[in-house]
Short mmCIF file of C-alpha atoms in Angstrom, two decimals:
data_model
loop_
_atom_site.label_atom_id
_atom_site.label_comp_id
_atom_site.label_asym_id
_atom_site.label_seq_id
_atom_site.Cartn_x
_atom_site.Cartn_y
_atom_site.Cartn_z
CA MET A 12 -42.63 -12.58 -42.88
CA ASN A 13 -41.01 -9.50 -42.34
CA GLY A 14 -43.23 -7.10 -40.16
CA PHE A 15 -44.81 -4.73 -42.89
CA ALA A 16 -46.21 -7.78 -44.76
CA ALA A 17 -47.27 -9.44 -40.99
CA PHE A 18 -49.61 -6.12 -40.28
CA GLN A 19 -51.23 -6.17 -43.50
CA ARG A 20 -51.63 -9.76 -43.13
CA ASP A 21 -53.05 -9.50 -39.55
CA PHE A 22 -54.91 -6.01 -40.64
CA ALA A 23 -56.39 -7.42 -44.07
CA ALA A 24 -57.76 -10.56 -42.12
CA ALA A 25 -59.44 -8.22 -38.89
CA LEU A 26 -61.37 -6.48 -41.96
CA PHE A 27 -63.43 -9.61 -41.97
CA ALA A 28 -63.86 -11.43 -38.88
CA ASP A 29 -66.04 -10.94 -36.20
CA THR A 30 -63.02 -11.30 -33.52
CA SER A 31 -59.50 -10.42 -33.51
CA SER A 32 -56.33 -10.49 -31.39
CA PHE A 33 -55.07 -7.66 -33.99
CA ALA A 34 -54.77 -4.19 -32.06
CA PRO A 35 -56.03 -1.53 -33.76
CA VAL A 36 -58.83 -3.82 -33.85
CA SER A 37 -59.72 -2.90 -29.73
CA HIS A 38 -59.91 0.75 -31.09
CA PRO A 39 -63.78 2.23 -31.74
CA ALA A 40 -62.54 3.86 -35.48
CA PHE A 41 -61.08 0.48 -37.09
CA ALA A 42 -65.00 0.05 -37.74
CA VAL A 43 -64.39 2.53 -40.11
CA TYR A 44 -62.17 0.61 -41.92
CA ARG A 45 -64.18 -2.93 -42.11
CA ASN A 46 -67.17 -0.37 -43.06
CA THR A 47 -66.24 1.14 -45.55
CA VAL A 48 -64.56 -1.96 -47.39
CA MET A 49 -67.54 -3.55 -47.19
CA ARG A 50 -69.55 -0.90 -47.91
CA ALA A 51 -67.80 -0.10 -51.38
CA CYS A 52 -67.74 -4.30 -51.76
CA LEU A 53 -71.73 -4.03 -51.45
CA ASP A 54 -72.43 -1.01 -53.48
CA ALA A 55 -70.45 -2.84 -55.95
CA LEU A 56 -72.65 -6.22 -56.40
CA GLU A 57 -75.64 -3.79 -56.31
CA ALA A 58 -74.56 -1.91 -59.24
CA ASN A 59 -73.44 -4.84 -61.30
CA PHE A 60 -76.67 -6.99 -60.29
CA PRO A 61 -79.32 -4.60 -60.32
CA ALA A 62 -82.16 -7.23 -61.61
CA VAL A 63 -81.37 -9.41 -58.44
CA ALA A 64 -81.39 -6.69 -56.60
CA CYS A 65 -84.45 -5.52 -57.70
CA LEU A 66 -86.07 -8.89 -57.65
CA VAL A 67 -85.08 -9.47 -53.88
CA GLY A 68 -85.08 -5.77 -52.48
CA ARG A 69 -82.18 -3.55 -51.12
CA ASP A 70 -82.35 -4.98 -47.36
CA TRP A 71 -82.13 -9.43 -48.92
CA PHE A 72 -79.60 -8.26 -51.43
CA ARG A 73 -76.40 -6.62 -48.86
CA SER A 74 -77.31 -9.44 -46.16
CA ALA A 75 -76.70 -12.59 -48.92
CA ALA A 76 -74.61 -9.95 -49.96
CA ALA A 77 -72.32 -9.75 -46.99
CA ILE A 78 -71.89 -13.16 -46.77
CA HIS A 79 -70.31 -13.74 -49.92
CA VAL A 80 -68.08 -11.01 -49.95
CA ALA A 81 -66.66 -12.22 -46.72
CA SER A 82 -65.73 -15.26 -48.09
CA SER A 83 -64.96 -14.20 -51.87
CA PRO A 84 -63.95 -10.50 -51.48
CA PRO A 85 -62.86 -8.80 -54.76
CA ARG A 86 -59.72 -10.03 -56.65
CA ASP A 87 -59.54 -6.74 -58.99
CA ALA A 88 -60.05 -3.44 -58.67
CA ARG A 89 -62.17 -2.85 -61.28
CA LEU A 90 -64.94 -3.16 -59.11
CA ALA A 91 -67.55 -3.05 -62.06
CA MET A 92 -65.90 -6.40 -62.80
CA TYR A 93 -66.98 -7.48 -58.67
CA GLY A 94 -68.75 -11.04 -58.74
CA GLU A 95 -67.67 -13.51 -61.14
CA SER A 96 -68.55 -16.18 -58.33
CA PHE A 97 -72.07 -14.01 -57.01
CA ALA A 98 -74.42 -16.26 -59.92
CA ASP A 99 -72.32 -19.70 -58.06
CA PHE A 100 -72.84 -18.33 -54.80
CA LEU A 101 -76.91 -17.51 -55.27
CA ALA A 102 -77.23 -20.78 -56.70
CA GLY A 103 -75.81 -22.98 -53.42
CA PHE A 104 -77.47 -20.92 -51.06
CA GLU A 105 -79.85 -22.10 -49.32
CA PRO A 106 -82.39 -19.14 -48.15
CA ALA A 107 -82.68 -18.35 -52.09
CA GLY A 108 -84.01 -21.81 -53.20
CA SER A 109 -87.85 -20.45 -53.85
CA LEU A 110 -86.71 -18.43 -56.08
CA PRO A 111 -84.90 -20.73 -58.77
CA TYR A 112 -84.41 -18.65 -61.70
CA LEU A 113 -82.37 -16.11 -59.34
CA ALA A 114 -78.94 -17.52 -60.05
CA ASP A 115 -79.67 -17.57 -63.77
CA VAL A 116 -80.38 -13.81 -63.26
CA ALA A 117 -77.49 -12.89 -62.13
CA ARG A 118 -75.43 -14.71 -64.79
CA LEU A 119 -77.28 -12.59 -66.96
CA ASP A 120 -76.78 -9.71 -65.23
CA ARG A 121 -73.22 -10.55 -65.08
CA LEU A 122 -72.86 -10.83 -68.66
CA TYR A 123 -73.77 -7.23 -69.03
CA MET A 124 -70.77 -6.08 -67.42
CA GLU A 125 -68.79 -8.26 -69.03
CA SER A 126 -70.36 -6.65 -72.47
CA LEU A 127 -70.27 -3.46 -71.51
CA HIS A 128 -66.55 -3.40 -70.04
CA ALA A 129 -65.05 -5.74 -72.66
CA GLU A 130 -62.32 -4.25 -75.06
CA ASP A 131 -62.40 -2.13 -77.84
CA VAL A 132 -62.00 -3.91 -81.39
CA PRO A 133 -63.59 -3.54 -84.67
CA THR A 134 -66.60 -5.63 -85.49
CA LEU A 135 -66.74 -8.06 -88.78
CA CYS A 136 -68.38 -6.30 -91.12
CA ALA A 137 -70.67 -8.48 -92.85
CA ASP A 138 -70.67 -7.00 -97.14
CA ARG A 139 -66.84 -8.73 -96.86
CA LEU A 140 -68.59 -12.56 -96.34
CA ALA A 141 -71.21 -11.38 -98.74
CA ALA A 142 -68.18 -10.69 -100.97
CA LEU A 143 -66.71 -14.08 -100.79
CA GLY A 144 -68.09 -17.11 -103.33
CA PRO A 145 -70.26 -19.96 -101.58
CA GLY A 146 -66.58 -22.21 -101.06
CA ALA A 147 -64.69 -19.47 -99.67
CA LEU A 148 -67.29 -18.61 -97.35
CA ALA A 149 -67.67 -22.00 -96.08
CA ARG A 150 -63.88 -22.14 -95.28
CA THR A 151 -63.90 -18.89 -93.24
CA CYS A 152 -63.80 -18.61 -89.68
CA VAL A 153 -65.33 -16.04 -87.30
CA ARG A 154 -64.89 -15.05 -84.09
CA PRO A 155 -67.74 -13.97 -81.57
CA HIS A 156 -66.57 -10.23 -80.64
CA PRO A 157 -65.37 -9.90 -77.52
CA ALA A 158 -68.46 -7.75 -76.02
CA THR A 159 -70.74 -10.28 -77.01
CA ARG A 160 -72.04 -13.10 -74.74
CA TRP A 161 -75.07 -15.32 -75.02
CA PHE A 162 -77.40 -17.12 -72.53
CA SER A 163 -79.48 -20.15 -72.21
CA SER A 164 -81.38 -20.93 -68.88
CA ALA A 165 -84.11 -23.69 -68.32
CA MET A 166 -86.52 -20.69 -67.34
CA PRO A 167 -87.56 -17.99 -68.52
CA SER A 168 -84.63 -15.90 -66.68
CA ARG A 169 -84.14 -13.23 -70.14
CA THR A 170 -88.44 -12.17 -69.43
CA ILE A 171 -87.51 -12.28 -65.82
CA TRP A 172 -84.25 -10.11 -65.99
CA GLU A 173 -86.02 -7.16 -68.47
CA ALA A 174 -88.86 -7.10 -66.43
CA SER A 175 -85.89 -6.36 -63.19
CA ARG A 176 -84.21 -4.01 -64.67
CA ARG A 177 -87.71 -2.25 -65.75
CA GLY A 178 -87.86 -2.45 -62.30
CA GLU A 179 -91.40 -3.86 -62.39
CA ALA A 180 -93.13 -7.48 -62.00
CA VAL A 181 -93.21 -9.91 -64.40
CA HIS A 182 -96.36 -10.80 -66.20
CA ALA A 183 -98.85 -13.22 -64.54
CA ASP A 184 -99.29 -15.33 -67.54
CA LEU A 185 -95.68 -15.89 -67.57
CA SER A 186 -95.11 -18.81 -69.82
CA TRP A 187 -92.39 -21.31 -67.80
CA GLN A 188 -90.34 -22.51 -71.06
CA PRO A 189 -86.66 -22.34 -71.31
CA GLU A 190 -85.00 -19.05 -72.83
CA GLN A 191 -82.14 -17.90 -74.16
CA ALA A 192 -80.62 -14.35 -75.50
CA LEU A 193 -77.77 -12.61 -76.87
CA VAL A 194 -75.64 -9.80 -75.19
CA LEU A 195 -74.15 -7.28 -77.70
CA ARG A 196 -72.32 -3.77 -77.28
CA THR A 197 -72.89 -1.42 -79.87
CA PRO A 198 -71.54 2.46 -79.51
CA GLN A 199 -75.40 3.18 -78.12
CA GLY A 200 -74.63 0.27 -74.75
CA VAL A 201 -75.66 -3.01 -74.25
CA HIS A 202 -78.49 -5.06 -75.83
CA VAL A 203 -79.73 -8.32 -74.65
CA LEU A 204 -82.03 -9.95 -77.63
CA SER A 205 -84.40 -12.87 -77.45
CA ALA A 206 -82.54 -15.72 -78.98
CA GLY A 207 -83.74 -19.25 -80.22
CA PRO A 208 -81.61 -22.72 -79.57
CA LEU A 209 -80.03 -22.12 -82.55
CA GLU A 210 -77.99 -18.79 -83.00
CA ILE A 211 -76.50 -20.16 -79.40
CA ASP A 212 -75.36 -23.28 -81.15
CA LEU A 213 -73.66 -21.36 -83.88
CA LEU A 214 -72.13 -18.57 -81.67
CA GLU A 215 -70.56 -21.48 -79.56
CA ALA A 216 -69.33 -23.51 -82.76
CA CYS A 217 -67.67 -20.34 -83.89
CA ALA A 218 -65.81 -19.32 -80.87
CA ALA A 219 -64.94 -23.27 -80.43
CA GLY A 220 -62.94 -22.67 -84.27
CA ALA A 221 -65.32 -24.06 -86.71
CA THR A 222 -65.53 -23.04 -90.15
CA LEU A 223 -68.62 -21.27 -90.99
CA GLY A 224 -69.44 -24.38 -93.49
CA GLU A 225 -68.61 -26.64 -90.15
CA ALA A 226 -71.13 -24.68 -88.15
CA THR A 227 -73.73 -24.83 -90.24
CA LEU A 228 -73.29 -28.26 -90.45
CA ALA A 229 -73.48 -28.97 -87.17
CA ALA A 230 -76.82 -27.15 -86.18
CA ALA A 231 -78.69 -28.97 -89.86
CA THR A 232 -78.01 -32.00 -87.46
CA THR A 233 -79.20 -29.98 -84.61
CA HIS A 234 -81.94 -28.23 -86.48
CA PRO A 235 -83.20 -30.06 -89.46
CA ASP A 236 -86.03 -27.72 -90.10
CA ALA A 237 -84.66 -24.09 -89.18
CA ARG A 238 -83.81 -21.41 -91.65
CA ILE A 239 -80.27 -21.64 -90.90
CA ASP A 240 -78.87 -19.35 -93.21
CA LEU A 241 -81.18 -16.78 -92.23
CA THR A 242 -80.43 -16.62 -88.96
CA LEU A 243 -76.64 -16.61 -89.61
CA SER A 244 -76.76 -14.33 -91.82
CA GLY A 245 -79.20 -12.22 -89.41
CA LEU A 246 -76.12 -12.55 -86.58
CA LEU A 247 -72.99 -11.54 -88.93
CA ARG A 248 -75.24 -8.60 -89.49
CA SER A 249 -76.11 -8.18 -85.65
CA GLY A 250 -72.34 -6.97 -84.56
CA ALA A 251 -71.62 -10.13 -82.89
CA PHE A 252 -68.41 -10.91 -84.74
CA ALA A 253 -65.36 -9.31 -84.68
CA THR A 254 -62.84 -8.16 -87.24
CA PRO A 255 -60.97 -12.06 -88.22
CA MET B 29 -53.03 26.22 -76.61
CA ARG B 30 -54.64 25.53 -73.02
CA GLY B 31 -54.11 27.65 -69.91
CA PRO B 32 -52.72 26.46 -66.82
CA LEU B 33 -54.50 24.74 -64.52
CA ALA B 34 -56.71 26.74 -62.39
CA ALA B 35 -59.96 24.14 -60.50
CA GLY B 36 -60.73 20.90 -61.21
CA ILE B 37 -63.80 18.81 -60.31
CA GLY B 38 -64.40 15.62 -59.79
CA PHE B 39 -65.83 13.99 -63.34
CA LYS B 40 -69.06 11.96 -62.84
CA PRO B 41 -70.59 10.36 -65.40
CA GLN B 42 -74.11 11.64 -65.24
CA HIS B 43 -72.56 15.53 -65.87
CA ILE B 44 -70.95 14.90 -69.01
CA ASP B 45 -72.98 17.04 -71.22
CA ASP B 46 -72.66 20.29 -68.94
CA VAL B 47 -68.65 19.49 -68.64
CA LEU B 48 -68.98 19.33 -72.26
CA ARG B 49 -70.54 23.04 -72.51
CA CYS B 50 -68.34 24.83 -70.11
CA THR B 51 -66.23 26.82 -70.96
CA SER B 52 -64.65 28.22 -67.51
CA PRO B 53 -60.84 28.48 -68.12
CA GLY B 54 -58.68 26.76 -66.08
CA LEU B 55 -60.78 23.66 -65.64
CA TRP B 56 -59.91 20.88 -65.75
CA LEU B 57 -61.40 16.71 -64.21
CA GLU B 58 -60.46 14.43 -62.55
CA VAL B 59 -61.08 10.78 -62.64
CA HIS B 60 -60.93 7.69 -61.02
CA PRO B 61 -58.57 5.35 -63.92
CA GLU B 62 -59.97 2.14 -62.09
CA ASN B 63 -63.40 2.48 -63.91
CA TYR B 64 -62.00 3.86 -67.55
CA LEU B 65 -59.45 0.64 -67.48
CA GLY B 66 -62.09 -1.64 -70.35
CA GLY B 67 -63.55 -0.73 -73.63
CA GLY B 68 -67.19 0.48 -74.57
CA PRO B 69 -68.81 3.82 -74.46
CA LEU B 70 -67.21 4.93 -70.58
CA PRO B 71 -63.17 5.29 -71.52
CA ALA B 72 -65.13 6.65 -75.41
CA MET B 73 -66.70 9.08 -73.11
CA LEU B 74 -63.61 10.21 -71.33
CA ASP B 75 -62.26 10.48 -74.93
CA ALA B 76 -65.15 13.10 -75.49
CA VAL B 77 -63.92 15.06 -72.13
CA ALA B 78 -60.44 14.80 -72.61
CA ASP B 79 -61.04 16.83 -76.40
CA ARG B 80 -62.07 19.57 -74.53
CA HIS B 81 -60.43 19.76 -70.94
CA PRO B 82 -57.25 18.20 -69.74
CA ILE B 83 -57.44 15.47 -67.56
CA SER B 84 -56.07 14.41 -64.58
CA LEU B 85 -56.03 10.64 -63.52
CA HIS B 86 -56.47 9.75 -59.76
CA GLY B 87 -55.96 6.23 -58.76
CA VAL B 88 -56.82 4.69 -55.85
CA SER B 89 -56.51 1.24 -56.47
CA LEU B 90 -52.19 0.61 -56.95
CA SER B 91 -51.28 -0.07 -53.35
CA LEU B 92 -48.15 1.22 -53.38
CA ALA B 93 -47.96 1.47 -49.62
CA SER B 94 -47.92 -2.97 -49.53
CA ALA B 95 -45.42 -5.42 -48.60
CA ALA B 96 -45.80 -6.36 -52.21
CA PRO B 97 -45.06 -4.85 -55.68
CA PRO B 98 -47.63 -3.52 -57.76
CA ASP B 99 -50.01 -5.25 -60.17
CA THR B 100 -48.69 -5.43 -63.20
CA ASN B 101 -51.71 -6.52 -64.99
CA HIS B 102 -53.28 -3.33 -63.42
CA LEU B 103 -49.79 -0.80 -64.50
CA ARG B 104 -50.31 -2.49 -67.52
CA ARG B 105 -53.80 -1.08 -68.43
CA LEU B 106 -53.54 2.30 -66.51
CA ARG B 107 -50.25 2.44 -68.96
CA ARG B 108 -52.20 2.03 -71.93
CA LEU B 109 -54.94 4.34 -70.15
CA VAL B 110 -51.89 7.18 -70.05
CA ASP B 111 -51.00 6.67 -73.19
CA ARG B 112 -54.85 7.43 -74.55
CA VAL B 113 -56.11 10.27 -72.79
CA LYS B 114 -52.62 12.05 -71.89
CA PRO B 115 -53.36 13.00 -68.50
CA VAL B 116 -52.05 16.44 -67.32
CA LEU B 117 -51.88 14.12 -63.93
CA VAL B 118 -51.84 11.27 -62.39
CA SER B 119 -51.66 10.17 -58.73
CA GLU B 120 -51.74 7.63 -55.63
CA HIS B 121 -51.92 7.20 -52.49
CA LEU B 122 -49.63 6.86 -48.86
CA ALA B 123 -52.09 3.60 -48.51
CA TRP B 124 -52.36 0.24 -49.45
CA SER B 125 -55.37 -2.00 -50.69
CA SER B 126 -54.08 -5.19 -51.80
CA TRP B 127 -53.23 -8.05 -49.97
CA ALA B 128 -52.92 -11.46 -50.83
CA GLY B 129 -54.45 -11.17 -54.30
CA ALA B 130 -57.53 -9.75 -52.59
CA TYR B 131 -59.07 -6.30 -53.27
CA LEU B 132 -59.59 -4.20 -50.06
CA PRO B 133 -61.34 -1.08 -51.23
CA ASP B 134 -60.16 1.31 -49.03
CA LEU B 135 -57.31 3.36 -48.11
CA LEU B 136 -55.05 1.32 -45.86
CA PRO B 137 -53.16 2.67 -42.77
CA PHE B 138 -49.29 1.42 -42.43
CA PRO B 139 -46.21 1.95 -39.66
CA ARG B 140 -44.11 3.97 -41.31
CA THR B 141 -41.16 2.65 -40.48
CA HIS B 142 -37.87 2.49 -42.97
CA GLU B 143 -39.02 -1.32 -43.95
CA ALA B 144 -41.71 0.39 -45.43
CA LEU B 145 -40.44 3.21 -46.44
CA ALA B 146 -38.08 0.89 -48.63
CA CYS B 147 -41.21 -0.89 -49.68
CA VAL B 148 -43.08 2.47 -51.22
CA VAL B 149 -39.96 3.48 -52.56
CA GLU B 150 -39.51 1.05 -54.20
CA ASN B 151 -43.38 0.55 -55.62
CA VAL B 152 -43.61 3.88 -56.91
CA GLN B 153 -40.29 3.65 -58.84
CA ARG B 154 -41.54 0.68 -60.42
CA SER B 155 -44.99 2.08 -61.22
CA GLN B 156 -43.07 5.38 -62.24
CA ASP B 157 -41.51 2.92 -64.31
CA ALA B 158 -43.96 1.17 -66.08
CA LEU B 159 -46.05 4.66 -66.36
CA GLY B 160 -43.34 6.52 -68.36
CA ARG B 161 -43.94 9.03 -66.04
CA ALA B 162 -44.34 10.96 -62.37
CA LEU B 163 -46.58 9.87 -59.81
CA SER B 164 -48.04 12.06 -57.28
CA LEU B 165 -48.56 10.32 -53.89
CA GLU B 166 -51.26 11.94 -51.71
CA ASN B 167 -51.81 11.83 -47.80
CA PRO B 168 -54.29 9.80 -46.99
CA SER B 169 -56.74 10.12 -43.51
CA HIS B 170 -56.38 8.81 -39.74
CA TYR B 171 -58.68 7.06 -37.89
CA LEU B 172 -56.88 5.44 -35.46
CA PRO B 173 -53.01 5.66 -34.00
CA ILE B 174 -50.65 3.25 -35.63
CA ASP B 175 -48.06 2.12 -33.17
CA GLY B 176 -44.36 1.42 -34.34
CA HIS B 177 -43.25 4.86 -36.96
CA ASP B 178 -39.94 5.53 -37.39
CA TRP B 179 -40.70 8.42 -39.35
CA SER B 180 -43.82 11.50 -38.87
CA GLU B 181 -45.99 10.95 -42.28
CA THR B 182 -44.48 14.93 -43.44
CA ASP B 183 -40.84 13.64 -43.51
CA PHE B 184 -41.75 10.07 -44.34
CA LEU B 185 -43.50 12.23 -47.75
CA ALA B 186 -40.15 14.09 -48.22
CA GLU B 187 -37.83 11.07 -47.76
CA LEU B 188 -39.91 9.31 -50.40
CA VAL B 189 -40.01 12.50 -52.86
CA ARG B 190 -36.12 12.82 -52.59
CA ARG B 191 -35.57 9.09 -53.34
CA THR B 192 -38.28 8.52 -55.93
CA GLY B 193 -38.71 11.51 -57.89
CA CYS B 194 -42.34 11.78 -56.92
CA GLY B 195 -44.86 14.76 -56.56
CA LEU B 196 -47.09 14.99 -54.20
CA LEU B 197 -51.18 15.40 -53.63
CA LEU B 198 -51.99 17.92 -50.97
CA ASP B 199 -55.37 16.61 -49.47
CA VAL B 200 -56.28 19.35 -47.59
CA ASN B 201 -60.41 18.23 -45.73
CA ASN B 202 -57.63 14.92 -45.01
CA VAL B 203 -55.30 17.19 -42.95
CA TYR B 204 -58.25 18.17 -41.28
CA VAL B 205 -59.95 15.19 -40.60
CA SER B 206 -56.58 13.41 -39.90
CA ALA B 207 -55.51 16.21 -37.03
CA HIS B 208 -59.44 16.28 -35.63
CA ASN B 209 -59.02 12.31 -35.24
CA LEU B 210 -55.32 11.84 -34.24
CA ALA B 211 -55.57 15.71 -32.14
CA LEU B 212 -52.67 16.45 -33.44
CA ASP B 213 -52.01 20.72 -34.86
CA ALA B 214 -53.12 20.79 -38.64
CA ARG B 215 -51.52 23.97 -39.58
CA ALA B 216 -48.02 22.38 -38.34
CA TYR B 217 -48.98 19.27 -39.83
CA LEU B 218 -48.92 21.42 -42.91
CA ASP B 219 -45.82 23.78 -42.23
CA ALA B 220 -43.70 20.76 -42.22
CA PHE B 221 -45.40 19.48 -45.62
CA PRO B 222 -43.05 19.89 -48.45
CA LEU B 223 -44.48 22.20 -50.27
CA ARG B 224 -42.15 21.76 -53.02
CA ALA B 225 -43.38 18.80 -53.92
CA VAL B 226 -47.49 19.57 -54.76
CA THR B 227 -48.63 19.41 -57.88
CA GLU B 228 -51.66 19.24 -56.69
CA ILE B 229 -54.67 20.25 -54.29
CA HIS B 230 -57.85 18.19 -53.05
CA LEU B 231 -60.64 19.81 -51.34
CA ALA B 232 -63.62 17.61 -50.45
CA GLY B 233 -66.17 17.45 -47.69
CA HIS B 234 -66.02 15.00 -44.74
CA ALA B 235 -68.82 13.28 -42.18
CA VAL B 236 -69.21 13.08 -38.47
CA ASP B 237 -69.68 10.13 -37.20
CA ASP B 238 -71.08 10.56 -33.89
CA GLY B 239 -71.33 6.96 -32.93
CA LEU B 240 -67.46 6.81 -32.39
CA ALA B 241 -65.60 7.69 -29.92
CA GLY B 242 -64.99 11.98 -29.70
CA GLY B 243 -66.89 12.72 -32.79
CA LEU B 244 -64.60 10.95 -35.27
CA LEU B 245 -64.30 13.09 -38.95
CA VAL B 246 -64.83 10.68 -42.01
CA ASP B 247 -63.33 11.10 -45.20
CA SER B 248 -66.31 10.90 -46.99
CA HIS B 249 -66.66 13.58 -50.15
CA ASP B 250 -70.16 13.42 -49.76
CA SER B 251 -71.27 17.09 -48.80
CA PRO B 252 -69.86 20.38 -49.46
CA ILE B 253 -66.49 21.45 -48.25
CA ALA B 254 -66.21 22.54 -44.96
CA ASP B 255 -65.17 26.46 -43.84
CA PRO B 256 -62.52 25.07 -41.44
CA VAL B 257 -61.21 23.48 -44.16
CA TRP B 258 -61.61 26.71 -47.00
CA GLU B 259 -59.79 28.24 -44.30
CA LEU B 260 -56.94 25.72 -44.22
CA TYR B 261 -56.95 25.86 -47.87
CA ARG B 262 -56.26 29.38 -47.64
CA HIS B 263 -53.25 28.97 -45.28
CA VAL B 264 -52.15 26.55 -47.79
CA LEU B 265 -51.98 29.13 -50.95
CA ALA B 266 -50.43 31.76 -48.49
CA ILE B 267 -47.32 29.49 -47.65
CA ALA B 268 -47.14 27.19 -50.94
CA GLY B 269 -48.26 29.73 -53.35
CA ALA B 270 -51.44 28.56 -56.29
CA ARG B 271 -51.57 25.07 -57.06
CA PRO B 272 -53.55 23.19 -59.57
CA THR B 273 -56.73 22.56 -57.16
CA LEU B 274 -59.55 19.70 -57.21
CA ILE B 275 -63.27 19.62 -55.78
CA GLU B 276 -64.29 16.13 -54.46
CA ARG B 277 -67.87 14.46 -54.58
CA ASP B 278 -67.94 10.65 -54.31
CA GLY B 279 -71.01 10.42 -52.91
CA HIS B 280 -74.94 13.09 -52.63
CA VAL B 281 -73.25 13.40 -55.70
CA PRO B 282 -75.41 16.91 -56.77
CA ALA B 283 -75.87 18.89 -60.51
CA PHE B 284 -73.19 19.77 -61.84
CA ASP B 285 -73.58 23.34 -61.59
CA GLU B 286 -73.50 22.88 -57.35
CA LEU B 287 -69.88 21.20 -58.03
CA HIS B 288 -69.37 24.11 -60.34
CA ALA B 289 -69.72 27.02 -57.76
CA GLU B 290 -66.82 25.36 -55.31
CA CYS B 291 -64.66 24.78 -58.27
CA GLN B 292 -65.43 28.54 -59.00
CA ARG B 293 -64.91 29.79 -55.60
CA ALA B 294 -61.56 27.35 -55.33
CA ALA B 295 -60.74 29.29 -58.62
CA ALA B 296 -61.70 33.01 -56.84
CA LEU B 297 -58.62 32.90 -54.41
CA LEU B 298 -56.15 30.54 -56.78
CA SER B 299 -56.08 33.70 -58.87
CA GLU B 300 -56.04 36.23 -55.83
CA ARG B 301 -52.85 34.19 -54.77
CA ARG B 302 -51.33 34.57 -58.04
CA MET B 303 -51.94 38.65 -58.55
CA ALA B 304 -50.44 38.84 -54.87
CA ALA B 305 -47.38 36.54 -56.18
#
């Protein structure tokens, strides 16, 4: 390794290390670099995970996030994308054990950011599908829009997330049930909508490349009593899919 | 037809309505492209700003002063944004911010060796080729002395300009902050600066960190521009002539009108200098 690369290696390592033999570290002003890097990473995580920050409070959030930053610094200069493994970190973070829904709330915060910054492609015009005959419709593949995300939790994490994004506490009569959500982007912004297991199954089938016929058939087996046609038509009209 | 660039303001999304309404002659807006590299409402907002005013892209993450080449994916996304908003200026820093795949969100220093110069030249050339246009490089803020320089910063920048054809972004606040922190003479630095290559000037506020030895100055961009920095700016205009000048504010961002007032102050100095020429 040449001298320039070795300097960068040692400097980068010293930014997150408590002790270092790298000479510039002995200068008191080295703290400016350490503080700036850490603060920018913490600001990014706090901005990207607002529901988590609301639930645990700012101080707890930044203390926990600092541990994550030191072991998983950003990999991408787009700091709005930082935190790809933060939910997994929280899931395994022992001091968060009393909040079993925290990692799922973080996942939903993350899906929101992914949707917000996903690439622009035109959404599917449902009227074009409506013009097809039943046979052609069943053979059609539709793919979810790059800004569409879906979410399942074994807990009422969507309700907790919604309240936290508003800075409110959840109602005491919260029903402790699994929840699903659909994350959609319109020109006005990102919307997190209540969804059911059927919507999630249909979206997953379409994302995996199934035709609309195959997706409906599989859903009919899992959800024999559901109005699959209505649910599918609602999804197609919601802007959840991209043009083929 | 737009007139010459005068004084500009760092764009903040919360100011969008004021920015779209503002009709100050010569006003331009600068953004960090890193915030606009995806899709959705943010780049759409930038399109609306670009329809009304000239745009400058001021990158913070290309890590040009690095032994490693710039990220080609990042350059490709940046090129897409350049093609989309057609910026009048594109700039970056004489600093590094990534190492071994990790992004370290700061503008980090390095020893200005012959070896480092060769790396920076190569990285600037690659970036200019990828973006299809010249970049301007900004002089960084310094907080501590780094050993092993072969070049003074001003000579290093002049040589970089000579070898790559890049322009320079002269940050007057950084000159003031660095001169204070390293006990150098700011005016001597400016007199040695390759001013002919300057395409843009930055003005910003700084903070005093009393906790650190000698009251370190930190390039915090979170307050109005300090009087001694305005004084240095007048000196730059006197020796370099009028150049497009940007007011930067990234922390404690006030209402648009307050930034616009600082912008008008710079615009008045620019116009005074143009009249004198």
